[in-house]
Coordinates of C-alpha atoms and ligand atoms in Angstrom, one line a residue:
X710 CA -4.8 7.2 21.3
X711 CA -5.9 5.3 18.0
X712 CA -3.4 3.0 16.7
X713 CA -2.9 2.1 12.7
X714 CA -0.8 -1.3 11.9
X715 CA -0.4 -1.4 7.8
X716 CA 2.1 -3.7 6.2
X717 CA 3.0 -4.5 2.9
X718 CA 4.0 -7.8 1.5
X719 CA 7.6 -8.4 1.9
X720 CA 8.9 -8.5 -1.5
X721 CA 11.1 -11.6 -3.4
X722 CA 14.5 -10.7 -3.6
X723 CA 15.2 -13.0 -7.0
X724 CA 15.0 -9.5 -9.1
X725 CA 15.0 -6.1 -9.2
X726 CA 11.9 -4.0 -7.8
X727 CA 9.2 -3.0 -10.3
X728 CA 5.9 -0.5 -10.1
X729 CA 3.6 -3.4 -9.2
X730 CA 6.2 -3.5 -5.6
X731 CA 5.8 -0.1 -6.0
X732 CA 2.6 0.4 -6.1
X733 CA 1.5 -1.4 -3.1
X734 CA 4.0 0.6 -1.0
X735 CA 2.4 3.6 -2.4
X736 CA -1.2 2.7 -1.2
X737 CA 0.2 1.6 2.4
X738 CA 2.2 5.0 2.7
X739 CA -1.2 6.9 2.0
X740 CA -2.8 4.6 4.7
X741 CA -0.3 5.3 7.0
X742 CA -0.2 9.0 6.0
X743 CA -3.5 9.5 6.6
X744 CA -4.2 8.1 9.8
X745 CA -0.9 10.1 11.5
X746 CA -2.8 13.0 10.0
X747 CA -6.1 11.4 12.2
X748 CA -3.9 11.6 15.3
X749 CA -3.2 8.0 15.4
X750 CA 0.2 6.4 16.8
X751 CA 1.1 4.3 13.3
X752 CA 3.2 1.4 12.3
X753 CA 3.9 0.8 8.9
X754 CA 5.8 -2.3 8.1
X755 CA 7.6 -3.3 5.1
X756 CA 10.4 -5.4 3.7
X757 CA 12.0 -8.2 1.9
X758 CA 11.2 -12.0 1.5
X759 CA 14.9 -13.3 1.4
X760 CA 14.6 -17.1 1.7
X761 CA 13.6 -19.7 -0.9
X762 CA 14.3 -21.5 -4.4
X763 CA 14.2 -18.0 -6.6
X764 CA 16.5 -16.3 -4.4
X765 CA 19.1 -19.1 -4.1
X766 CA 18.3 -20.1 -8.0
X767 CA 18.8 -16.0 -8.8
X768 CA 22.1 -16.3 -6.8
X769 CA 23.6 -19.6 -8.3
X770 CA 23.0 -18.0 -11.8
X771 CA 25.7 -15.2 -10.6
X772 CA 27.8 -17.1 -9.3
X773 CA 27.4 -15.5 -5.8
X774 CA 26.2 -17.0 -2.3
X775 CA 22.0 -16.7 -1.6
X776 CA 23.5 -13.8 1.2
X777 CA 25.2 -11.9 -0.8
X778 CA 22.5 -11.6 -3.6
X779 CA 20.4 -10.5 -0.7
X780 CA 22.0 -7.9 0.4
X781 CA 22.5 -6.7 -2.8
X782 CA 19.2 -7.0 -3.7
X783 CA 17.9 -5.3 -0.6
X784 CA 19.5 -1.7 -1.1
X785 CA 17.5 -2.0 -4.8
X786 CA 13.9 -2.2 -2.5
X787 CA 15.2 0.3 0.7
X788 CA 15.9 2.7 -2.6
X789 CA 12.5 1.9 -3.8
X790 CA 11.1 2.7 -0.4
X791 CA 12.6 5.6 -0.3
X792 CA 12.2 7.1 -3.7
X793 CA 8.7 6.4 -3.8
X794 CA 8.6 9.0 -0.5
X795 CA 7.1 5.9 1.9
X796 CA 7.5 6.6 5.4
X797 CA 7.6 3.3 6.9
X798 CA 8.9 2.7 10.5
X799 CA 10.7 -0.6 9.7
X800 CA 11.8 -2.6 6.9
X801 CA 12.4 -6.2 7.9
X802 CA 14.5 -8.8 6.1
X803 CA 13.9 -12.4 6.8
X804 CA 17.3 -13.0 6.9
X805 CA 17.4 -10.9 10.1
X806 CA 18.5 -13.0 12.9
X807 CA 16.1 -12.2 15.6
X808 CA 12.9 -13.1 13.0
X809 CA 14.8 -16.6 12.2
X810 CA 14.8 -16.8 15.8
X811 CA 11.3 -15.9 16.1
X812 CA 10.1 -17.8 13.4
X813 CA 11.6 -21.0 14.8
X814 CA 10.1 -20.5 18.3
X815 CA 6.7 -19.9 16.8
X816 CA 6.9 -23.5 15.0
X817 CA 8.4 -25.1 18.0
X818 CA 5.2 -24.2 19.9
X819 CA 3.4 -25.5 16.9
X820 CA 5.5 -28.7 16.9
X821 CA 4.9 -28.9 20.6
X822 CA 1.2 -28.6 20.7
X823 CA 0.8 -31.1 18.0
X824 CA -0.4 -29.1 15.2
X825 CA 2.9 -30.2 12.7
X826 CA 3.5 -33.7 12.0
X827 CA 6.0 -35.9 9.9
X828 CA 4.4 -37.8 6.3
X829 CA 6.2 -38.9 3.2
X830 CA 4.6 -36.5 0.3
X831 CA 4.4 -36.5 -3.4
X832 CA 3.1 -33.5 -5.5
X833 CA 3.2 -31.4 -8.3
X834 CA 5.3 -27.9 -7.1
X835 CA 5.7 -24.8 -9.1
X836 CA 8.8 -23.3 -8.0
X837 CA 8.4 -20.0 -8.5
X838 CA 5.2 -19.7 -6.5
X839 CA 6.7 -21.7 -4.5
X840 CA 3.7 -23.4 -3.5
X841 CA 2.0 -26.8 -4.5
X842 CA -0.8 -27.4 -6.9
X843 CA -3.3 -30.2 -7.4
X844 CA -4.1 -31.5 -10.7
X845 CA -7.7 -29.3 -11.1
X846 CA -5.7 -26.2 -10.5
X847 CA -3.2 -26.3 -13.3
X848 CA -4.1 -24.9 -16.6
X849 CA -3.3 -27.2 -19.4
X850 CA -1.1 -29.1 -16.9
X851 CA 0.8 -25.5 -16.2
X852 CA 1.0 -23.4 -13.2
X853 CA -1.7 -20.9 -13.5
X854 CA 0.0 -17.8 -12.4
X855 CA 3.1 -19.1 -14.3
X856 CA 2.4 -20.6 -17.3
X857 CA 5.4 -23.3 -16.5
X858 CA 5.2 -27.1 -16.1
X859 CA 5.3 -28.2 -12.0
X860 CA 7.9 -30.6 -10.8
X861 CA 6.8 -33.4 -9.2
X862 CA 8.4 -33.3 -6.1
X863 CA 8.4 -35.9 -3.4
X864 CA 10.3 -36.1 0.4
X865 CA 9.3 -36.5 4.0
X866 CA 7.7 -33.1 5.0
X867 CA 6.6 -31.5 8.2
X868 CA 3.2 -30.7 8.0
X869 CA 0.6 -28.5 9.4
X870 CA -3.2 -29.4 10.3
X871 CA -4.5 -26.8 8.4
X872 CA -7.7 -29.3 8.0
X873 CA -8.2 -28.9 11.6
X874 CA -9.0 -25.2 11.6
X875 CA -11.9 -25.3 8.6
X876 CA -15.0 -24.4 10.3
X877 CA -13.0 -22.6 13.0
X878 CA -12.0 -20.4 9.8
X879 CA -15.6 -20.2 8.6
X880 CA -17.4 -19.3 11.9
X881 CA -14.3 -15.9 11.8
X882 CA -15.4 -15.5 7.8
X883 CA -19.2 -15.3 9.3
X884 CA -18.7 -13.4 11.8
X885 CA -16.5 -10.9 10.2
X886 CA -17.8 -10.0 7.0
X887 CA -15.4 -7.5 6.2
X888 CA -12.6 -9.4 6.7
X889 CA -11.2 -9.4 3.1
X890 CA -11.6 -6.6 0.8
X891 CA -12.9 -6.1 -1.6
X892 CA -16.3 -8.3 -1.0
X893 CA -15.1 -10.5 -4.2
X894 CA -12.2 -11.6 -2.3
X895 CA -14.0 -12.3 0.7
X896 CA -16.4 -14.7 -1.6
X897 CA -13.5 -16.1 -3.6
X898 CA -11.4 -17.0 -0.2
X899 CA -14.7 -18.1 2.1
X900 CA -15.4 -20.3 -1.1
X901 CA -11.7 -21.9 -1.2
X902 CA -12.0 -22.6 2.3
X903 CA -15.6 -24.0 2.4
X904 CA -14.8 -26.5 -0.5
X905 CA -12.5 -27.9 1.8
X906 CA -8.8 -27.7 3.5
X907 CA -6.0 -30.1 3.7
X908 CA -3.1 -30.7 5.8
X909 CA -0.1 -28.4 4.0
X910 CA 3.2 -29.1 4.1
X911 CA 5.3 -26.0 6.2
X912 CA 9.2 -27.8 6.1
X913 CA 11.2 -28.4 2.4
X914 CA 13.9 -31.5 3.0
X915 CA 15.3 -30.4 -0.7
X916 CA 16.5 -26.5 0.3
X917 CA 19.3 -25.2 2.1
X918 CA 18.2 -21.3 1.8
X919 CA 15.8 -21.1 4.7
X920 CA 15.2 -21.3 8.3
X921 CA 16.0 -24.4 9.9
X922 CA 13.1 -26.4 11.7
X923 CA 15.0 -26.2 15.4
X924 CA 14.0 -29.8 16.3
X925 CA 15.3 -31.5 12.7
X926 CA 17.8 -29.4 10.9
X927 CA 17.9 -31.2 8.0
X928 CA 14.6 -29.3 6.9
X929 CA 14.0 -25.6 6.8
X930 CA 10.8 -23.5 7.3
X931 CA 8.5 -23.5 3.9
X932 CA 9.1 -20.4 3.1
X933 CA 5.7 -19.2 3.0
X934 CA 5.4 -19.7 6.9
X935 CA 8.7 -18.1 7.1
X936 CA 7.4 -15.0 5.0
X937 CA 4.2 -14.8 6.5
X938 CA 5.3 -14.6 10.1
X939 CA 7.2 -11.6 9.1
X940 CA 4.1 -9.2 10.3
X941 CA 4.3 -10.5 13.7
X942 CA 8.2 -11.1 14.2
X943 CA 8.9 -7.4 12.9
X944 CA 7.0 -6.1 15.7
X945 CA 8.9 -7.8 18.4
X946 CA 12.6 -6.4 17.7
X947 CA 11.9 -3.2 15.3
X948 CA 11.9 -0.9 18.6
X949 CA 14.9 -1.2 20.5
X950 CA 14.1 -2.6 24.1
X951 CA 10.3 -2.3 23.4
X952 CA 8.1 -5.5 22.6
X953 CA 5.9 -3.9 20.2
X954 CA 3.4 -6.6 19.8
X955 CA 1.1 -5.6 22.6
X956 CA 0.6 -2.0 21.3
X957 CA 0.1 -2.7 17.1
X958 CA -1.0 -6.3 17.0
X959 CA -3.8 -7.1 15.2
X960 CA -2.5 -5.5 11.9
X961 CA -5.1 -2.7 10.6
X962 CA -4.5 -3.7 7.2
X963 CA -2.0 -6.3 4.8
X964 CA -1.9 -5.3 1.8
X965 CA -1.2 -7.4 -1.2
X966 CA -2.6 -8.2 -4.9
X967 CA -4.8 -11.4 -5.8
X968 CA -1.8 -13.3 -6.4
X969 CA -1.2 -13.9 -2.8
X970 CA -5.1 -14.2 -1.3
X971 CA -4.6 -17.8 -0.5
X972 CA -1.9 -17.8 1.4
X973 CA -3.2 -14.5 3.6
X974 CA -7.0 -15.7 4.1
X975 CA -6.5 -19.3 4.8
X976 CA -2.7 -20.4 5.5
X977 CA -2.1 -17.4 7.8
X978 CA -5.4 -17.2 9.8
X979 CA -4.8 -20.8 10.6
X980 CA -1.0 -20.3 11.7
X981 CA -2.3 -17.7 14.0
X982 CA -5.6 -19.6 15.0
X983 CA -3.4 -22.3 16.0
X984 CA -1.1 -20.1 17.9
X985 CA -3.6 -17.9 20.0
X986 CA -2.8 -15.2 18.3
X987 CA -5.8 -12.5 17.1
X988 CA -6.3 -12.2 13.3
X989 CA -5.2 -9.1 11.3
X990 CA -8.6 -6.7 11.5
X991 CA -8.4 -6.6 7.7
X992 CA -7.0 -7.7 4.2
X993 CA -7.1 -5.6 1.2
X994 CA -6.7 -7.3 -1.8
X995 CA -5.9 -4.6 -4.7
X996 CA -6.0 -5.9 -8.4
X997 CA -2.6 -6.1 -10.7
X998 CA -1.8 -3.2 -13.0
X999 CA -1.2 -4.7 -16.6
X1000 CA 1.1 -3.4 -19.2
X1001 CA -0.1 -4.1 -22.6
X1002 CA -3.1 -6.2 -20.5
X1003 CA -0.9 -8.7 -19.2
X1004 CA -0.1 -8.7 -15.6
X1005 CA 3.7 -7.5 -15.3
X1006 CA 5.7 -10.4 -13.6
X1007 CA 9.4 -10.5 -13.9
X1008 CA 9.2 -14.2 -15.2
X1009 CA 7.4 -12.5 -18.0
X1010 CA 10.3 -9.7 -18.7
X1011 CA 7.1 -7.2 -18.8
X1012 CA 8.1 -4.6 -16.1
X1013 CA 8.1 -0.8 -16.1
X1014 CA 10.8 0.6 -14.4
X1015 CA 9.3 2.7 -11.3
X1016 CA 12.8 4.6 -10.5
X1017 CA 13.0 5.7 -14.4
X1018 CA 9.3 7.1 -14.4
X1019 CA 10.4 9.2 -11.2
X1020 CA 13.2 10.4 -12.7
X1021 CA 10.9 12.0 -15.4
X1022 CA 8.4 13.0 -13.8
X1023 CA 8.4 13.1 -9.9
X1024 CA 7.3 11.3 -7.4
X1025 CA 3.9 12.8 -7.0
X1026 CA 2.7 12.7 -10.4
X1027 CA 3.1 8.9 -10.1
X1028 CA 1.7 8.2 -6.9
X1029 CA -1.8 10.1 -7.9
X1030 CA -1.3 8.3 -11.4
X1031 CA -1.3 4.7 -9.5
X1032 CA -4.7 5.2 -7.9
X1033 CA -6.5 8.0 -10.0
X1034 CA -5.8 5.8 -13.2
X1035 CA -6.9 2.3 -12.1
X1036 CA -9.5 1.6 -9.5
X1037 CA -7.6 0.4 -6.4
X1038 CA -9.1 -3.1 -5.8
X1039 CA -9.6 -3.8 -9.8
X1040 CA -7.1 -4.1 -12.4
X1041 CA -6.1 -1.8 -14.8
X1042 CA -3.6 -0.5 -17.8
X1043 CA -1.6 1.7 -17.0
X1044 CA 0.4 3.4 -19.9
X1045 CA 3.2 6.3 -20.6
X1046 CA 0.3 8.0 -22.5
X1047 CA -2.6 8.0 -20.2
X1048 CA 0.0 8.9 -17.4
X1049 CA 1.1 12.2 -19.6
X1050 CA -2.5 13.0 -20.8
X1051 CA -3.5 12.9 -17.2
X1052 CA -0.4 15.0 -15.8
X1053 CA -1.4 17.8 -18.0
X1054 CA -5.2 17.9 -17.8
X1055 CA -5.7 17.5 -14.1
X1056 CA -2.1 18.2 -12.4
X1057 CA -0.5 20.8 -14.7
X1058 CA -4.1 22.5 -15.4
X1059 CA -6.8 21.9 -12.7
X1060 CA -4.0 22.0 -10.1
X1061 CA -1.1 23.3 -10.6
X1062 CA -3.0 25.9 -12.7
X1063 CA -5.8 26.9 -10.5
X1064 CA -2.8 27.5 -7.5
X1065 CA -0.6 29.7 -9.8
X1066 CA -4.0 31.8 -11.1
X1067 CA -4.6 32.3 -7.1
X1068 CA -1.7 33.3 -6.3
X1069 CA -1.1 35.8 -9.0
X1070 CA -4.3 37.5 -8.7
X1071 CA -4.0 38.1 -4.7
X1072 CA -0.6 39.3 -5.8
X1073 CA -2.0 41.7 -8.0
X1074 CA -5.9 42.9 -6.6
X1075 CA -4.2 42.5 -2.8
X1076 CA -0.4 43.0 -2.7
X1077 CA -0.2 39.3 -2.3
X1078 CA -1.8 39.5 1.0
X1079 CA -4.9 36.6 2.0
X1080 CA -7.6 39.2 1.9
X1081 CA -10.3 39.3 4.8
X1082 CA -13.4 38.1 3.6
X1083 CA -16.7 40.1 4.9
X1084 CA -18.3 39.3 7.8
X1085 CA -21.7 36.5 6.6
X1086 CA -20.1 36.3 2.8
X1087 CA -20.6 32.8 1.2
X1088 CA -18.4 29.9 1.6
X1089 CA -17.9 26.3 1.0
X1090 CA -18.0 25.2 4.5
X1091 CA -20.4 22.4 4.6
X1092 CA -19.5 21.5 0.9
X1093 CA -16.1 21.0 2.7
X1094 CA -18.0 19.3 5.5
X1095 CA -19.5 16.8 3.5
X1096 CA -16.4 16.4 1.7
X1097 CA -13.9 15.3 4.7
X1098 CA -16.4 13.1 6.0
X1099 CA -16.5 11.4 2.6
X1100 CA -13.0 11.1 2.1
X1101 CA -12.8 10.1 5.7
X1102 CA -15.0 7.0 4.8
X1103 CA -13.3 6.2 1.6
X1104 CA -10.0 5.7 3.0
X1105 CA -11.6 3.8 5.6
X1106 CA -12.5 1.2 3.7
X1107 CA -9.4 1.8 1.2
X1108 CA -10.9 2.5 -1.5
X1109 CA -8.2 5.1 -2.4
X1110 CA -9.5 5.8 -6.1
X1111 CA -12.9 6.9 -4.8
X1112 CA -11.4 9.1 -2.1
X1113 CA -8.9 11.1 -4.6
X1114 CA -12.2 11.3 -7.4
X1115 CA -13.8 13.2 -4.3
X1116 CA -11.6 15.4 -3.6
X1117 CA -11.4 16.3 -7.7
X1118 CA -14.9 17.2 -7.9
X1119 CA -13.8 19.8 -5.1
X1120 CA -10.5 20.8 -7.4
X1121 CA -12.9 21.1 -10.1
X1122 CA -15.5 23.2 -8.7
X1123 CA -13.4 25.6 -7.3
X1124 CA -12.2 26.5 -11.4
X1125 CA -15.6 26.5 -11.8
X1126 CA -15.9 29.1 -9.2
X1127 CA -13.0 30.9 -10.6
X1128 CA -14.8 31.0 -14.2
X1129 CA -18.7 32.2 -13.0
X1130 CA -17.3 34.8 -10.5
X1131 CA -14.9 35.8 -12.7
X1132 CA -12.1 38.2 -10.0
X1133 CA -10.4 40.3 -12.7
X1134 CA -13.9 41.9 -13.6
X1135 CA -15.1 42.9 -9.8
X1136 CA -11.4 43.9 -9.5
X1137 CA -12.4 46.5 -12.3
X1138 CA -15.8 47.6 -10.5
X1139 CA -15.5 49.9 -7.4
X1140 CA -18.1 48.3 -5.7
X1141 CA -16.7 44.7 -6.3
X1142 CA -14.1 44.9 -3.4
X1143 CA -16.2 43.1 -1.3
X1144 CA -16.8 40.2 -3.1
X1145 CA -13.7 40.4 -4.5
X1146 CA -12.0 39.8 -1.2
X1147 CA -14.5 36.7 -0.6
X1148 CA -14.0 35.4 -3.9
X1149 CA -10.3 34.8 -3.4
X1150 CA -10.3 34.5 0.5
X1151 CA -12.8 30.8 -0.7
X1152 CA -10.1 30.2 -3.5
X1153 CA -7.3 30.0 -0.8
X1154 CA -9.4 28.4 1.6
X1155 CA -10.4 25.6 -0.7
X1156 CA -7.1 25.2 -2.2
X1157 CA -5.7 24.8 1.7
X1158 CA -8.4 22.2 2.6
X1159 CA -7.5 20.2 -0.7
X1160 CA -3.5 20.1 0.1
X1161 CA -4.9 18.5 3.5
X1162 CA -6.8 15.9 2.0
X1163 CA -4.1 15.8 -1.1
X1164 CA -1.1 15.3 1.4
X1165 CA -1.7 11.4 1.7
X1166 CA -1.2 11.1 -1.6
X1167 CA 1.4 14.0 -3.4
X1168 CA 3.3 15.1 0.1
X1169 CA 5.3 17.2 -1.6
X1170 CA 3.3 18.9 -3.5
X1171 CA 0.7 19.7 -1.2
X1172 CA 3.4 21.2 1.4
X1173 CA 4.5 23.3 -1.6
X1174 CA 1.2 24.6 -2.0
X1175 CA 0.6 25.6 1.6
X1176 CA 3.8 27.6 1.5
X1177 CA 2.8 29.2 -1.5
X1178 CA -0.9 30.2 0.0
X1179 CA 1.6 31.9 3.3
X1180 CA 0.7 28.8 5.5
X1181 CA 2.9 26.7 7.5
X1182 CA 3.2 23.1 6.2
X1183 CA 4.4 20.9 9.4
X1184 CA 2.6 18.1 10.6
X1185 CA 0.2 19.9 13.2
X1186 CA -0.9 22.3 10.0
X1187 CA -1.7 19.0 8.0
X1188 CA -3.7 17.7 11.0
X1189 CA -7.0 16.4 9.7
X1190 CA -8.6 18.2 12.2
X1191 CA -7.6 21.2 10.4
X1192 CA -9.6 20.2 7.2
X1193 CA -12.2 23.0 8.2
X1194 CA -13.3 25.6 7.1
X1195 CA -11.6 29.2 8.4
X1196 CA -8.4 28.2 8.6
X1197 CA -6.7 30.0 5.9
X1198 CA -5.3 33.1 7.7
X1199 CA -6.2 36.7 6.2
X1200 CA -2.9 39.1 6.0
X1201 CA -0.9 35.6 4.8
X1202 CA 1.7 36.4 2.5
X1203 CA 1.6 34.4 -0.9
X1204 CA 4.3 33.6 -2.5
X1205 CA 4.6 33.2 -6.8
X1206 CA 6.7 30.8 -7.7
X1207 CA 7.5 28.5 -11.1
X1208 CA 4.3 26.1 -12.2
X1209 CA 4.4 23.5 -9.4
X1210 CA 3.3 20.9 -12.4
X1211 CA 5.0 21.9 -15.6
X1212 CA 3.2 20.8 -18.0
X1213 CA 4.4 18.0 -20.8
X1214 CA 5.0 18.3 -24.5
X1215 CA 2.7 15.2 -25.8
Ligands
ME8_319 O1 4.6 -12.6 -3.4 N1 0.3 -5.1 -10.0 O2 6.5 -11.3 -3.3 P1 6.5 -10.6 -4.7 C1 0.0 -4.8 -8.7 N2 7.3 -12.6 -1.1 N3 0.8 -5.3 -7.7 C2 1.8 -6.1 -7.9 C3 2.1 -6.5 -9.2 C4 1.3 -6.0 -10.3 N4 1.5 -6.2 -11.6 N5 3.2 -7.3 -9.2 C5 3.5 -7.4 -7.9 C6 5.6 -12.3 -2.8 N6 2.7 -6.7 -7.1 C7 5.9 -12.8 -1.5 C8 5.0 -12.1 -0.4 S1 4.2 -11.7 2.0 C9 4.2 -12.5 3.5 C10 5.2 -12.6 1.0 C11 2.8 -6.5 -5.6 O3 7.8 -9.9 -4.8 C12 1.5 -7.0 -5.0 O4 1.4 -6.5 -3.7 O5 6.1 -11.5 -5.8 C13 1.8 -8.5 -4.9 O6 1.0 -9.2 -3.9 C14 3.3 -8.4 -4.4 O7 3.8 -7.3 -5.2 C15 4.0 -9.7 -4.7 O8 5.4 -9.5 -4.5

């Protein structure tokens, strides 16, 4: 059996979730969807990022311990998790005992093989990347992604020979050129790497929130190395009594926006270079949604509220909005008005619309019974053909925006259909029976084959539909493999029911 490792990044704990978190979980959830609907055995990993100066600076400001903001924190991204319908098999939390073991074991063995040394170190930090910059990456002296002023910061660190593993990292960017998605990533991080590494420090001497280094416990684990580890540790205790590391290791897919390339292409590859581990298969790096065409960052104050724009409008609406709006892999506005404008025109009309006008007319031309199309009539079957194997490809390569304009060229077509062959006048004509039969039989059978292909995406709504065409919606009716032509059962009762997308006063 295929297997499917996905994993999000964990997220920072030093404020409340917003849709960018959101929207990332989104796209791994229609990942892992998909591929259970392949057949595949899946793993979909996410969680939170708990250690680190934001967290424990987040925590001193409220006058509570760096644990107890956690945990606090946490229930904010399970409930995120959950309301954005994500079925992930584990949600880790660095603060988890067995990865703080994990992660210590796997520096030891570092430590041990000579790859981390000792050296005094001076440098200009931003705090809330926590990461360090050199002088020709600031931007008028500021943090780029931040727009604030780096300390300098200067103690005895631990450090990692990330020189070391340069061309070792080039020769696996050359030989797997589709390592990093999109291709501009792949350029931008081959081109970091090739203008040269340096040793980077992996221990802070200055914080207390962290993972202590096991042989000098007056440092703890940078918590970048802490963080990243996170997609290997999870694996090893998520399962009771099973090491899952043989079975899902390499990951499939991490996903993550721009802002975190580096750390994925270079720092990580290296960790696991270093540790004999096998590289993740792929990244994809997806582009930032703006709001007003900045990049929403809470340091900024700019965030939508994701658990508000559920409440008013469902879940599904806003999962198809994230990747039908903006192209996933570029940036893009997104905006309460082009949300509602899209809602109505393609969920409440091409959609929701063409489902209910089905429905009602088998329930008036053929007491809401499928009808049985004659024997050699016309049909969409390789249309259909050609349109699974697209959509196949598309999410292959996670180009999610691509696969979901596919499938609405189909959605579109089939009011097209509607329109030319025009059901309520061969209902009128005696010797229209025939092709009035087909006519609806295709508009069922198309509708059926879009909630497969949909179901990534809207779950809900495309299990809704199949119950309302008379067909079962569990998990062996989603199956991929049933995205075929035929399927649809003649003598299935439909059932009428209230718009499935109302639509929106604008
Ligand atoms: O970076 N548009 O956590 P984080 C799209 N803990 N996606 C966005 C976004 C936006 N405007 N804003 C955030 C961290 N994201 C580290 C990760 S992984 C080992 C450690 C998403 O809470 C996007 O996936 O800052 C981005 O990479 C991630 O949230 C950053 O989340």
């Amino acid at each position: 059996m295929n297997r499917f490792y996905v994993t999000t990044p964990i997220y920072y704990v030093n404020d409340v979730p917003h849709i960018g978190h959101a929207y990332t979980t989104i796209a791994a959830d229609v990942l892992a969807r998909h591929h259970r609907q392949l057949g595949e055995e899946v793993f979909f990993l996410t969680g939170t990022d708990e250690h680190g100066n934001p967290a424990a600076r987040a925590a001193r400001k409220r006058g509570i311990t760096p644990m107890e903001h956690a945990n606090e924190m946490v229930v904010k991204f399970k409930e995120l998790v959950k309301r954005v319908n994500a079925t992930n098999d584990f949600f880790i939390r660095t603060t988890d005992p067995e990865h703080i073991l994990a992660v210590q074991l796997f520096i030891q063995q570092l430590y041990d093989k000579g790859d981390i040394y000792l050296k005094s170190y001076s440098g200009l930090y931003c705090s809330s990347c926590e990461a360090f910059y050199s002088e020709k990456e600031l931007v008028a002296g500021k943090c780029p992604d931040h727009g604030t002023v780096p300390e300098t910061v200067e103690e005895e660190n631990y450090f990692f020979r990330l020189s070391a593993y340069q061309q070792q990292l080039l020769d696996y960017y050359d030989s797997h050129s589709d390592f990093v998605r999109p291709a501009t990533r792949f350029n931008e991080a081959r081109s970091f790497i090739e203008q040269g590494l340096e040793d980077i420090s992996i221990s802070r001497a200055t914080l207390e929130w962290g993972i202590p280094v096991p042989w000098d416990e007056s440092q703890v684990v940078y918590v970048w190395v802490d963080a990243l580890l996170n997609y290997i540790t999870a694996l090893r205790y998520a399962k009771k009594d099973e090491d899952l590391v043989p079975k899902f290791w390499p990951a499939d897919y991490h996903l993550m926006a721009k802002d975190i390339l580096k750390f994925h292409a270079v720092i990580w590859p290296a960790l696991l270079m270093a540790s004999g581990y096998e590289l993740p298969r792929h990244l994809f790096v997806h582009g930032y949604l703006l709001l007003g065409g900045q990049k929403m960052s809470k340091t900024r104050g700019n965030v939508l509220d994701p658990f508000e724009i559920i409440n008013r409008y469902g879940v599904d609406p806003f999962r198809f909005y994230c990747f039908r709006e903006v192209a996933f892999g570029q940036d893009g506005v997104i905006s309460v008005e082009g949300f509602e404008s899209r809602y109505n025109s393609e969920l409440a009309n091409d959609l929701g619309n063409l489902v209910s006008r089905t429905v009602a007319m088998i329930a008036k031309y053929n007491q809401a019974l499928v009808p049985q199309p004659p024997a050699g009539s016309e049909d969409f079957s390789e249309e259909v053909q050609r349109l699974a194997a697209d959509t196949v490809k598309a999410l292959e390569e996670v180009d999610l925006t691509t696969c979901l304009e596919r499938i609405w060229q189909f959605v579109r077509s089939l009011n097209k259909y509607v329109e030319e062959s025009a059901p309520w006048k061969l209902a009128k004509e005696d010797a229209g029976r025939n092709q009035l039969n087909n006519v609806l039989y295709n508009l069922v059978e198309g509708l059926r084959i879009s909630a497969i292909l949909l179901h990534p995406f809207m779950p809900t709504a495309t299990c809704e539909i199949l119950r309302r065409l008379g067909h079962a919606s569990d998990i062996s009716a989603l199956a991929r493999a049933n995205a075929v032509w035929g399927g649809a059962k003649a003598g299935a009762r439909v059932e009428s029911d209230v718009p499935l997308f109302p639509k929106l006063a604008t």
